Amino acid sequence: MEGCIPNKSFVLSCPFFSFNKKSIYLFRHNTYGLIVKKLKYVDLNGDLWFEGENFSSISSIKIGAIKKKQVIGKAFLNISKLGVKWL
Amino acid sequence: MVYSIFNKIHKLNNFQTVSAHCDIPCKIYDPMHAQISVLTMIRICDLISELENKDSNDINDKAQFSRLISQKEEHGIKVKDEIRVIWGDYIKEPQLEKFPELHKLTHDIMLNTSKAKQEVNKEITIDLLKKINRFAEIFWTTKNVKTYKAICPYPPAQELIYPDLKE
């Protein structure tokens, strides 16, 4: 079930960032709390649409449109038992 | 090394936890959901058959028929979802090497489920149960759990593969 970020690993994020497709961001979701997902696209309203890395991730539609102010950081490094990986 | 350093810092400072949020919790897989769903489909075939054999159908029977069909559809979708998640998330190279039939079996389950949804046909649905039982048998074998066959103690009283978790 694990995508590019293994379970119980550490994710380092930067609070200063630009929005790029396929980059991974941490954001506060009204239902799911603080979550980490990959940016799929930015719509015409400037809202962000995210997707998961694997089959059982919640869908973009379930996540819904995310406002830029909900995003708290861009993930750039993953530290897991498997090693250190740039995201 | 780096991980253990971060782990120690985490124990002292407690970093914020972020979730990747999957629809199902990690590492929890069980084919029983699919087995129960296909049993439900078989039971529905029986119930529809009972309705068909009635001399006359009043409005309540018609409403019941409609509910049964809708439930059969719903459980067919559940069968597909449950099998797809196990196949897509749990089954990996080691399991495929041991059981090369898994891809074809999963695809056959998808096709058979569609057929069982399209028709009210007990034989087709029992055939689907056999495939799902085989899938369950493989699943538990990959987890080194022994299985046994038993008739489920409720209608439609069909043979099911159960994990023997006592050992």
XYZ file of N, CA and C in Angstrom:
762
model
N 0.805 -1.213 0.000
C 0.000 0.000 0.000
C 0.842 1.268 0.000
N 2.110 1.108 0.271
C 2.915 2.300 0.421
C 3.289 2.894 -0.933
N 3.196 4.195 -1.024
C 3.570 4.852 -2.261
C 5.025 5.256 -2.163
N 5.320 6.513 -2.494
C 6.729 6.898 -2.451
C 7.167 7.274 -1.033
N 6.207 7.442 -0.131
C 6.563 7.745 1.263
C 6.169 6.548 2.129
N 7.146 5.783 2.598
C 6.798 4.616 3.420
C 6.150 5.028 4.743
N 5.361 4.118 5.274
C 4.680 4.353 6.539
C 5.713 4.591 7.657
N 5.367 5.456 8.581
C 6.202 5.767 9.749
C 7.569 6.351 9.368
N 7.601 7.045 8.264
C 8.860 7.698 7.898
C 8.745 9.197 8.198
N 9.846 9.886 8.082
C 9.858 11.327 8.329
C 9.822 12.073 7.005
N 9.037 13.161 6.995
C 8.956 13.985 5.787
C 9.384 15.395 6.167
N 10.390 15.890 5.485
C 10.815 17.270 5.737
C 10.155 18.173 4.706
N 9.599 19.263 5.187
C 8.909 20.159 4.254
C 9.410 21.584 4.409
N 9.227 22.348 3.342
C 9.670 23.735 3.325
C 8.439 24.639 3.279
N 8.371 25.644 4.163
C 7.185 26.515 4.181
C 7.177 27.543 3.049
N 8.299 27.676 2.348
C 8.356 28.621 1.218
C 8.433 27.811 -0.065
N 7.466 27.989 -0.913
C 7.417 27.106 -2.086
C 6.576 27.700 -3.215
N 6.745 27.092 -4.382
C 5.854 27.384 -5.512
C 5.056 26.104 -5.771
N 4.003 26.224 -6.550
C 3.190 25.038 -6.822
C 3.590 24.412 -8.156
N 4.061 23.199 -8.089
C 4.456 22.473 -9.300
C 3.730 21.133 -9.355
N 3.272 20.810 -10.537
C 2.632 19.506 -10.730
C 3.585 18.389 -10.343
N 3.036 17.354 -9.755
C 3.767 16.142 -9.351
C 4.650 16.349 -8.125
N 4.689 17.574 -7.596
C 5.414 17.761 -6.345
C 4.479 17.383 -5.201
N 5.102 17.090 -4.054
C 4.311 16.606 -2.919
C 4.184 17.709 -1.871
N 2.951 17.908 -1.400
C 2.673 18.994 -0.461
C 1.957 18.478 0.785
N 2.156 19.197 1.859
C 1.425 18.917 3.097
C 0.336 19.979 3.213
N -0.866 19.556 3.464
C -1.944 20.540 3.609
C -2.981 20.085 4.617
N -3.700 21.071 5.130
C -4.749 20.765 6.110
C -6.064 20.562 5.376
N -6.638 19.399 5.598
C -7.911 19.072 4.965
C -8.998 19.112 6.034
N -10.157 19.638 5.650
C -11.233 19.797 6.640
C -11.672 18.463 7.243
N -11.617 17.406 6.460
C -12.065 16.097 6.953
C -10.904 15.227 7.405
N -9.849 15.214 6.620
C -8.776 14.244 6.867
C -7.626 14.778 7.720
N -7.702 16.022 8.102
C -6.630 16.588 8.924
C -5.405 16.937 8.087
N -4.257 16.798 8.702
C -3.013 17.138 7.989
C -2.616 15.957 7.112
N -2.609 16.164 5.816
C -2.274 15.053 4.915
C -1.211 15.459 3.897
N -0.611 14.419 3.300
C 0.450 14.641 2.320
C 0.027 13.980 1.006
N 0.034 14.764 -0.065
C -0.412 14.251 -1.371
C 0.362 14.927 -2.501
N 0.279 14.294 -3.654
C 0.954 14.835 -4.836
C 0.014 15.798 -5.580
N 0.535 16.931 -6.024
C -0.298 17.900 -6.756
C -0.578 17.382 -8.170
N -1.861 17.310 -8.462
C -2.265 16.802 -9.783
C -2.367 17.971 -10.773
N -3.115 18.989 -10.397
C -3.201 20.190 -11.235
C -3.808 21.352 -10.462
N -3.660 22.520 -11.038
C -4.271 23.720 -10.465
C -5.390 24.116 -11.422
N -6.613 24.267 -10.895
C -7.732 24.546 -11.804
C -7.823 26.045 -12.138
N -8.808 26.397 -12.950
C -8.916 27.780 -13.419
C -9.178 28.765 -12.293
N -9.771 28.261 -11.183
C -10.025 29.133 -10.026
C -8.804 29.289 -9.131
N -7.748 28.589 -9.497
C -6.541 28.643 -8.668
C -6.576 27.624 -7.537
N -7.609 26.781 -7.517
C -7.676 25.748 -6.478
C -6.796 24.559 -6.869
N -6.355 23.859 -5.848
C -5.410 22.766 -6.067
C -6.122 21.410 -5.978
N -5.709 20.516 -6.844
C -6.273 19.156 -6.839
C -5.127 18.179 -6.637
N -5.306 17.346 -5.629
C -4.231 16.418 -5.264
C -4.648 14.972 -5.541
N -3.622 14.126 -5.627
C -3.898 12.702 -5.807
C -2.928 11.895 -4.949
N -3.310 10.628 -4.720
C -2.450 9.739 -3.943
C -1.474 9.013 -4.842
N -0.604 8.254 -4.209
C 0.445 7.554 -4.950
C 0.079 6.115 -5.269
N -0.933 5.611 -4.611
C -1.251 4.213 -4.857
C -2.744 3.985 -4.991
N -3.066 2.723 -5.327
C -4.437 2.349 -5.675
C -5.462 2.711 -4.606
N -5.087 2.472 -3.348
C -6.096 2.646 -2.301
C -6.107 4.051 -1.702
N -5.340 4.950 -2.261
C -5.403 6.329 -1.782
C -6.787 6.909 -2.049
N -7.182 7.825 -1.196
C -8.455 8.490 -1.465
C -8.329 9.248 -2.789
N -9.437 9.291 -3.508
C -9.390 9.873 -4.844
C -9.341 11.401 -4.780
N -8.953 12.000 -5.917
C -8.921 13.469 -6.016
C -10.291 14.049 -5.708
N -11.317 13.349 -6.173
C -12.686 13.868 -5.972
C -13.039 13.870 -4.490
N -12.613 12.811 -3.782
C -12.890 12.756 -2.343
C -12.106 13.839 -1.602
N -10.896 14.098 -2.063
C -10.094 15.146 -1.407
C -10.733 16.507 -1.684
N -11.161 16.687 -2.928
C -11.807 17.940 -3.310
C -10.805 19.042 -3.610
N -11.333 20.213 -3.930
C -10.473 21.358 -4.247
C -9.859 21.903 -2.959
N -8.583 22.182 -3.027
C -7.858 22.686 -1.848
C -7.405 24.120 -2.134
N -7.659 24.996 -1.182
C -7.211 26.391 -1.331
C -5.710 26.474 -1.028
N -5.057 27.387 -1.707
C -3.605 27.524 -1.519
C -3.235 27.789 -0.057
N -4.127 28.514 0.650
C -3.803 28.857 2.048
C -3.847 27.627 2.969
N -4.452 26.536 2.485
C -4.494 25.317 3.299
C -3.159 24.553 3.263
N -2.337 24.880 2.274
C -1.064 24.167 2.114
C -0.034 24.752 3.065
N 0.605 23.876 3.843
C 1.564 24.391 4.838
C 3.020 24.160 4.433
N 3.232 23.307 3.451
C 4.624 23.100 3.056
C 4.779 22.175 1.871
N 5.947 22.265 1.272
C 6.264 21.373 0.155
C 7.277 20.345 0.671
N 6.915 19.079 0.521
C 7.803 18.024 1.011
C 9.009 17.924 0.092
N 10.187 17.837 0.691
C 11.372 17.738 -0.161
C 12.289 16.573 0.193
N 12.111 16.029 1.392
C 13.002 14.924 1.774
C 12.224 13.882 2.573
N 12.482 12.643 2.265
C 11.837 11.547 2.994
C 12.928 10.703 3.654
N 12.767 10.529 4.962
C 13.744 9.713 5.700
C 13.002 8.510 6.268
N 13.354 7.358 5.774
C 12.700 6.141 6.240
C 13.759 5.107 6.580
N 13.309 3.952 7.065
C 14.250 2.869 7.374
C 14.969 2.413 6.111
N 14.337 2.682 4.964
C 14.924 2.254 3.695
C 16.048 3.197 3.245
N 16.075 4.396 3.833
C 17.110 5.355 3.460
C 16.549 6.763 3.317
N 17.350 7.627 2.759
C 16.961 9.030 2.575
C 16.687 9.267 1.094
N 15.569 9.932 0.823
C 15.193 10.122 -0.590
C 14.691 11.549 -0.814
N 15.199 12.187 -1.879
C 14.662 13.501 -2.271
C 13.319 13.289 -2.938
N 12.379 14.171 -2.600
C 11.035 14.014 -3.185
C 10.839 14.979 -4.345
N 20.620 4.887 9.873
C 21.429 5.843 10.641
C 20.700 7.187 10.776
N 20.422 7.823 9.619
C 19.721 9.122 9.637
C 18.339 8.935 10.260
N 17.719 7.812 9.896
C 16.376 7.526 10.406
C 16.398 7.415 11.925
N 17.377 6.699 12.464
C 17.412 6.502 13.914
C 17.691 7.830 14.637
N 18.478 8.707 14.007
C 18.727 10.034 14.612
C 17.400 10.815 14.679
N 16.683 10.799 13.539
C 15.390 11.505 13.487
C 14.397 10.889 14.475
N 14.473 9.590 14.610
C 13.568 8.903 15.531
C 13.817 9.359 16.961
N 15.086 9.526 17.302
C 15.428 9.987 18.655
C 14.953 11.427 18.866
N 15.176 12.258 17.849
C 14.714 13.671 17.959
C 13.191 13.699 18.089
N 12.559 12.828 17.330
C 11.087 12.758 17.348
C 10.587 12.410 18.754
N 11.282 11.464 19.405
C 10.873 11.065 20.757
C 11.020 12.227 21.737
N 11.990 13.082 21.492
C 12.188 14.222 22.383
C 11.247 15.380 22.047
N 11.073 15.616 20.752
C 10.318 16.810 20.326
C 8.932 16.555 19.773
N 8.676 15.316 19.454
C 7.392 14.926 18.890
C 6.982 15.757 17.658
N 7.473 15.381 16.514
C 7.108 16.061 15.265
C 5.616 15.916 14.991
N 5.120 16.823 14.191
C 3.719 16.742 13.778
C 3.520 15.503 12.894
N 2.384 14.832 13.066
C 2.130 13.635 12.262
C 1.289 14.003 11.048
N 1.714 13.509 9.913
C 0.954 13.749 8.680
C 0.539 12.393 8.122
N -0.670 12.365 7.563
C -1.181 11.092 7.059
C -1.224 11.098 5.537
N -0.963 9.917 4.949
C -1.078 9.827 3.484
C -2.507 9.457 3.105
N -3.291 9.122 4.081
C -4.707 8.816 3.961
C -5.131 7.905 2.820
N -5.165 6.649 3.132
C -5.708 5.655 2.204
C -7.147 5.378 2.604
N -7.880 4.764 1.684
C -9.265 4.431 1.981
C -9.370 3.306 3.007
N -8.362 2.458 3.024
C -8.373 1.392 4.025
C -7.068 1.467 4.812
N -7.094 1.037 6.060
C -5.856 1.131 6.828
C -4.773 0.229 6.233
N -3.521 0.670 6.334
C -2.405 -0.077 5.754
C -2.335 -1.492 6.283
N -2.055 -2.396 5.396
C -1.768 -3.798 5.711
C -2.972 -4.580 6.226
N -4.155 -4.012 6.180
C -5.328 -4.797 6.585
C -6.008 -5.283 5.314
N -5.876 -6.558 5.051
C -6.491 -7.166 3.874
C -7.190 -8.441 4.309
N -8.332 -8.703 3.742
C -9.041 -9.945 4.049
C -10.034 -10.216 2.919
N -9.928 -11.372 2.271
C -10.860 -11.657 1.166
C -12.267 -12.004 1.636
N -12.469 -12.038 2.962
C -13.785 -12.434 3.477
C -14.899 -11.488 3.007
N -14.562 -10.202 2.856
C -15.583 -9.255 2.386
C -16.117 -9.693 1.017
N -15.180 -10.094 0.146
C -15.576 -10.520 -1.201
C -16.378 -11.815 -1.117
N -15.958 -12.706 -0.218
C -16.672 -13.985 -0.078
C -18.115 -13.755 0.409
N -18.261 -12.890 1.399
C -19.605 -12.591 1.924
C -20.459 -11.934 0.832
N -19.838 -11.061 0.059
C -20.595 -10.364 -0.991
C -21.094 -11.328 -2.056
N -20.241 -12.283 -2.432
C -20.698 -13.218 -3.470
C -21.749 -14.170 -2.902
N -21.635 -14.505 -1.616
C -22.688 -15.322 -0.990
C -24.018 -14.566 -1.024
N -23.948 -13.278 -0.776
C -25.156 -12.445 -0.823
C -25.768 -12.482 -2.221
N -24.901 -12.422 -3.238
C -25.399 -12.461 -4.625
C -26.104 -13.797 -4.906
N -25.529 -14.871 -4.390
C -26.155 -16.195 -4.594
C -27.513 -16.242 -3.887
N -27.522 -15.739 -2.659
C -28.774 -15.723 -1.880
C -29.836 -14.897 -2.613
N -29.421 -13.808 -3.199
C -30.372 -12.954 -3.929
C -30.943 -13.705 -5.139
N -30.095 -14.478 -5.816
C -30.594 -15.285 -6.943
C -31.710 -16.206 -6.461
N -31.498 -16.822 -5.274
C -32.525 -17.711 -4.705
C -33.810 -16.937 -4.423
N -33.663 -15.780 -3.820
C -34.848 -14.985 -3.451
C -35.607 -14.513 -4.686
N -34.864 -14.154 -5.734
C -35.523 -13.718 -6.970
C -36.259 -14.908 -7.594
N -35.624 -16.068 -7.512
C -36.242 -17.274 -8.046
C -37.552 -17.592 -7.311
N -37.544 -17.373 -5.990
C -38.775 -17.579 -5.206
C -39.874 -16.627 -5.676
N -39.480 -15.390 -5.940
C -40.467 -14.410 -6.425
C -41.026 -14.833 -7.780
N -40.129 -15.317 -8.620
C -40.521 -15.729 -9.979
C -41.527 -16.870 -9.941
N -41.361 -17.752 -8.956
C -42.220 -18.928 -8.876
C -43.555 -18.655 -8.181
N -43.721 -17.437 -7.707
C -45.012 -17.101 -7.078
C -46.098 -17.016 -8.139
N -47.329 -17.357 -7.763
C -48.435 -17.323 -8.730
C -48.707 -15.910 -9.233
N -48.746 -14.995 -8.285
C -48.967 -13.610 -8.720
C -48.052 -12.689 -7.924
N -47.657 -11.606 -8.554
C -46.781 -10.643 -7.893
C -47.523 -9.333 -7.648
N -47.689 -8.977 -6.364
C -48.332 -7.698 -6.078
C -47.264 -6.587 -6.043
N -47.711 -5.417 -5.663
C -46.804 -4.260 -5.709
C -45.611 -4.440 -4.759
N -45.877 -5.123 -3.621
C -44.777 -5.362 -2.667
C -43.727 -6.308 -3.249
N -44.212 -7.297 -3.990
C -43.269 -8.224 -4.635
C -42.420 -7.490 -5.671
N -43.079 -6.591 -6.393
C -42.348 -5.816 -7.409
C -41.297 -4.925 -6.747
N -41.703 -4.337 -5.619
C -40.750 -3.488 -4.881
C -39.589 -4.345 -4.368
N -39.921 -5.538 -3.879
C -38.895 -6.457 -3.375
C -37.925 -6.854 -4.492
N -38.485 -7.115 -5.677
C -37.658 -7.489 -6.829
C -36.656 -6.371 -7.141
N -37.186 -5.164 -7.129
C -36.344 -4.010 -7.425
C -35.209 -3.877 -6.393
N -35.559 -4.088 -5.115
C -34.543 -3.994 -4.052
C -33.488 -5.084 -4.217
N -33.945 -6.278 -4.547
C -33.010 -7.400 -4.689
C -32.000 -7.157 -5.814
N -32.517 -6.681 -6.938
C -31.624 -6.412 -8.079
C -30.605 -5.340 -7.696
N -31.100 -4.320 -7.018
C -30.204 -3.230 -6.632
C -29.114 -3.737 -5.671
N -29.511 -4.609 -4.738
C -28.537 -5.174 -3.800
C -27.535 -6.095 -4.488
N -28.020 -6.828 -5.480
C -27.124 -7.731 -6.219
C -26.046 -6.908 -6.940
N -26.472 -5.815 -7.541
C -25.525 -4.910 -8.214
C -24.481 -4.392 -7.221
N -25.008 -3.931 -6.086
C -24.138 -3.328 -5.076
C -23.087 -4.327 -4.581
N -23.529 -5.550 -4.337
C -22.587 -6.558 -3.836
C -21.622 -7.015 -4.923
N -22.042 -6.960 -6.177
C -21.137 -7.255 -7.283
C -20.018 -6.235 -7.330
N -20.368 -4.984 -7.115
C -19.358 -3.911 -7.102
C -18.395 -4.122 -5.930
N -18.952 -4.549 -4.773
C -18.102 -4.811 -3.599
C -17.105 -5.924 -3.895
N -17.586 -6.989 -4.544
C -16.696 -8.106 -4.895
C -15.511 -7.567 -5.696
N -15.821 -6.798 -6.731
C -14.761 -6.267 -7.590
C -13.808 -5.374 -6.799
N -14.375 -4.501 -5.985
C -13.526 -3.570 -5.218
C -12.584 -4.315 -4.279
N -13.136 -5.262 -3.544
C -12.322 -5.972 -2.539
C -11.199 -6.770 -3.202
N -11.531 -7.463 -4.280
C -10.513 -8.284 -4.957
C -9.454 -7.376 -5.587
N -9.920 -6.274 -6.196
C -8.991 -5.352 -6.850
C -7.988 -4.762 -5.852
N -8.461 -4.435 -4.647
C -7.560 -3.832 -3.653
C -6.501 -4.850 -3.221
N -6.918 -6.083 -2.980
C -5.932 -7.102 -2.569
C -4.945 -7.345 -3.702
N -5.491 -7.473 -4.912
C -4.628 -7.722 -6.080
C -3.679 -6.544 -6.343
N -4.235 -5.345 -6.259
C -3.454 -4.150 -6.610
C -2.467 -3.727 -5.537
N -2.809 -3.969 -4.273
C -1.983 -3.446 -3.187
C -1.181 -4.519 -2.462
N -1.801 -5.652 -2.226
C -1.114 -6.683 -1.440
C -0.247 -7.595 -2.311
N -0.827 -8.003 -3.450
C -0.109 -8.954 -4.304
C 1.086 -8.261 -4.957
N 2.251 -8.808 -4.682
C 3.462 -8.251 -5.281
C 4.270 -9.395 -5.884
N 5.486 -9.073 -6.333
C 6.300 -10.055 -7.068
C 6.441 -11.404 -6.347
N 6.745 -11.433 -5.030
C 6.918 -12.739 -4.375
C 5.666 -13.629 -4.466
N 4.489 -13.003 -4.303
C 3.239 -13.774 -4.381
C 2.977 -14.237 -5.814
N 3.333 -13.356 -6.779
C 3.105 -13.703 -8.193
C 4.031 -14.832 -8.646
N 5.247 -14.813 -8.114
C 6.184 -15.887 -8.468
C 5.667 -17.221 -7.954
N 5.106 -17.190 -6.754
C 4.613 -18.422 -6.133
C 3.292 -18.868 -6.768
N 2.468 -17.898 -7.144
C 1.158 -18.223 -7.728
C 0.976 -17.442 -9.028
N 1.583 -17.918 -10.115
C 1.501 -17.178 -11.389
C 0.081 -17.073 -11.946
N -0.829 -17.875 -11.401
C -2.212 -17.823 -11.881
C -2.962 -16.574 -11.414
N -2.349 -15.813 -10.467
C -3.097 -14.726 -9.813
C -3.653 -13.662 -10.760
N -2.856 -13.251 -11.762
C -3.350 -12.210 -12.684
C -4.580 -12.707 -13.437
N -4.471 -13.917 -13.961
C -5.586 -14.448 -14.749
C -6.804 -14.699 -13.855
N -6.538 -15.224 -12.659
C -7.637 -15.494 -11.732
C -8.380 -14.199 -11.400
N -7.624 -13.138 -11.127
C -8.249 -11.846 -10.790
C -9.070 -11.325 -11.975
N -8.489 -11.434 -13.162
C -9.215 -10.968 -14.345
C -10.486 -11.801 -14.560
N -10.360 -13.107 -14.362
C -11.536 -13.983 -14.491
C -12.622 -13.615 -13.484
N -12.183 -13.248 -12.266
C -13.164 -12.835 -11.240
C -13.903 -11.574 -11.698
N -13.161 -10.633 -12.291
C -13.789 -9.398 -12.777
C -14.844 -9.717 -13.842
N -14.448 -10.561 -14.812
C -15.373 -10.900 -15.903
C -16.576 -11.676 -15.375
N -16.277 -12.619 -14.465
C -17.362 -13.445 -13.917
C -18.329 -12.607 -13.081
N -17.790 -11.638 -12.363
C -18.658 -10.762 -11.548
C -19.575 -9.948 -12.463
N -19.021 -9.453 -13.569
C -19.853 -8.692 -14.515
C -20.994 -9.567 -15.019
N -20.665 -10.795 -15.338
C -21.669 -11.733 -15.847
C -22.739 -11.990 -14.773
N -22.267 -12.175 -13.520
C -23.201 -12.445 -12.419
C -24.084 -11.236 -12.128
N -23.577 -10.043 -12.424
C -24.382 -8.838 -12.246
C -25.412 -8.713 -13.359
N -24.977 -9.057 -14.590
C -25.865 -8.886 -15.752
C -27.063 -9.843 -15.719
N -26.817 -11.054 -15.203
C -27.864 -12.072 -15.258
C -28.312 -12.469 -13.855
N -29.497 -13.043 -13.781
C -29.920 -13.666 -12.521
C -29.694 -15.155 -12.715
N -28.487 -15.592 -12.435
C -28.104 -16.953 -12.755
C -27.257 -17.521 -11.618
N -27.859 -18.450 -10.883
C -27.182 -18.992 -9.693
C -25.889 -19.729 -10.068
N -25.922 -20.460 -11.173
C -24.733 -21.254 -11.565
C -23.531 -20.334 -11.815
N -23.796 -19.248 -12.537
C -22.709 -18.296 -12.824
C -22.157 -17.724 -11.514
N -23.057 -17.438 -10.577
C -22.632 -16.823 -9.312
C -21.886 -17.838 -8.443
N -22.317 -19.104 -8.505
C -21.582 -20.142 -7.758
C -20.192 -20.322 -8.364
N -20.116 -20.231 -9.677
C -18.825 -20.317 -10.350
C -17.904 -19.173 -9.869
N -18.507 -18.004 -9.689
C -17.754 -16.850 -9.168
C -17.253 -17.144 -7.755
N -18.114 -17.751 -6.937
C -17.716 -18.097 -5.565
C -16.502 -19.035 -5.576
N -16.512 -19.997 -6.484
C -15.382 -20.939 -6.566
C -14.080 -20.188 -6.844
N -14.162 -19.234 -7.759
C -12.956 -18.458 -8.099
C -12.495 -17.613 -6.902
N -13.466 -17.023 -6.227
C -13.103 -16.179 -5.079
C -12.557 -17.044 -3.944
N -13.113 -18.247 -3.783
C -12.560 -19.178 -2.790
C -11.105 -19.522 -3.105
N -10.835 -19.726 -4.393
C -9.448 -20.031 -4.789
C -8.539 -18.836 -4.490
N -9.054 -17.637 -4.760
C -8.312 -16.409 -4.478
C -8.021 -16.326 -2.972
N -9.040 -16.649 -2.163
C -8.880 -16.598 -0.700
C -7.863 -17.643 -0.239
N -7.935 -18.802 -0.857
C -7.002 -19.888 -0.501
C -5.552 -19.441 -0.769
N -5.346 -18.837 -1.939
C -4.005 -18.346 -2.282
C -3.586 -17.253 -1.307
N -4.516 -16.341 -1.047
C -4.218 -15.214 -0.150
C -3.718 -15.718 1.202
N -4.453 -16.658 1.806
C -4.063 -17.139 3.135
C -2.769 -17.946 3.068
N -2.565 -18.669 1.959
C -1.320 -19.432 1.807
C -0.122 -18.484 1.791
N -0.284 -17.340 1.112
C 0.836 -16.387 1.062
C 1.157 -15.831 2.455
N 0.182 -15.937 3.337
C 0.404 -15.453 4.713
C 0.751 -16.602 5.661
N 1.028 -17.762 5.060
C 1.340 -18.971 5.842
C 0.234 -19.337 6.835
N -0.990 -19.073 6.423
C -2.142 -19.454 7.249
C -2.842 -20.618 6.543
N -3.065 -21.686 7.293
C -3.756 -22.834 6.712
C -5.230 -22.506 6.532
N -5.841 -23.180 5.581
C -7.267 -22.933 5.342
C -8.040 -24.243 5.441
N -9.322 -24.119 5.608
C -10.186 -25.304 5.555
C -11.485 -24.931 4.850
N -12.144 -25.960 4.328
C -13.419 -25.722 3.633
C -14.564 -26.068 4.574
N -15.582 -25.245 4.567
C -16.773 -25.540 5.376
C -17.977 -24.898 4.710
N -19.123 -25.485 4.964
C -20.365 -24.887 4.444
C -20.746 -23.749 5.375
N -21.011 -22.592 4.809
C -21.357 -21.449 5.657
C -22.666 -21.752 6.408
N -22.719 -21.394 7.687
C -23.867 -21.795 8.528
C -25.101 -20.911 8.366
N -25.332 -20.443 7.162
C -26.515 -19.602 6.876
C -26.792 -19.704 5.379
N -28.011 -19.335 4.961
C -28.277 -19.384 3.511
C -27.288 -18.475 2.787
N -26.831 -18.862 1.631
C -27.224 -19.963 0.747
C -26.483 -21.271 0.979
N -25.885 -21.456 2.167
C -25.236 -22.706 2.562
C -24.268 -23.225 1.492
N -23.344 -22.386 1.111
C -22.334 -22.775 0.107
C -20.984 -23.000 0.787
N -20.149 -23.747 0.075
C -18.821 -24.034 0.616
C -17.927 -22.787 0.545
N -17.243 -22.547 1.661
C -16.388 -21.364 1.750
C -15.001 -21.759 2.251
N -14.007 -21.009 1.844
C -12.652 -21.200 2.370
C -12.507 -20.294 3.594
N -12.143 -20.907 4.722
C -11.929 -20.135 5.949
C -10.462 -20.239 6.374
N -9.909 -19.177 6.944
C -8.540 -19.296 7.487
C -8.580 -20.026 8.823
N -7.632 -20.925 9.022
C -7.538 -21.608 10.310
C -6.558 -20.819 11.168
N -7.088 -19.944 11.980
C -6.231 -19.015 12.736
C -5.829 -19.541 14.115
N -6.263 -20.770 14.433
C -5.968 -21.289 15.779
C -4.523 -21.745 15.918
N -3.921 -22.124 14.784
C -2.553 -22.673 14.881
C -1.526 -21.579 15.144
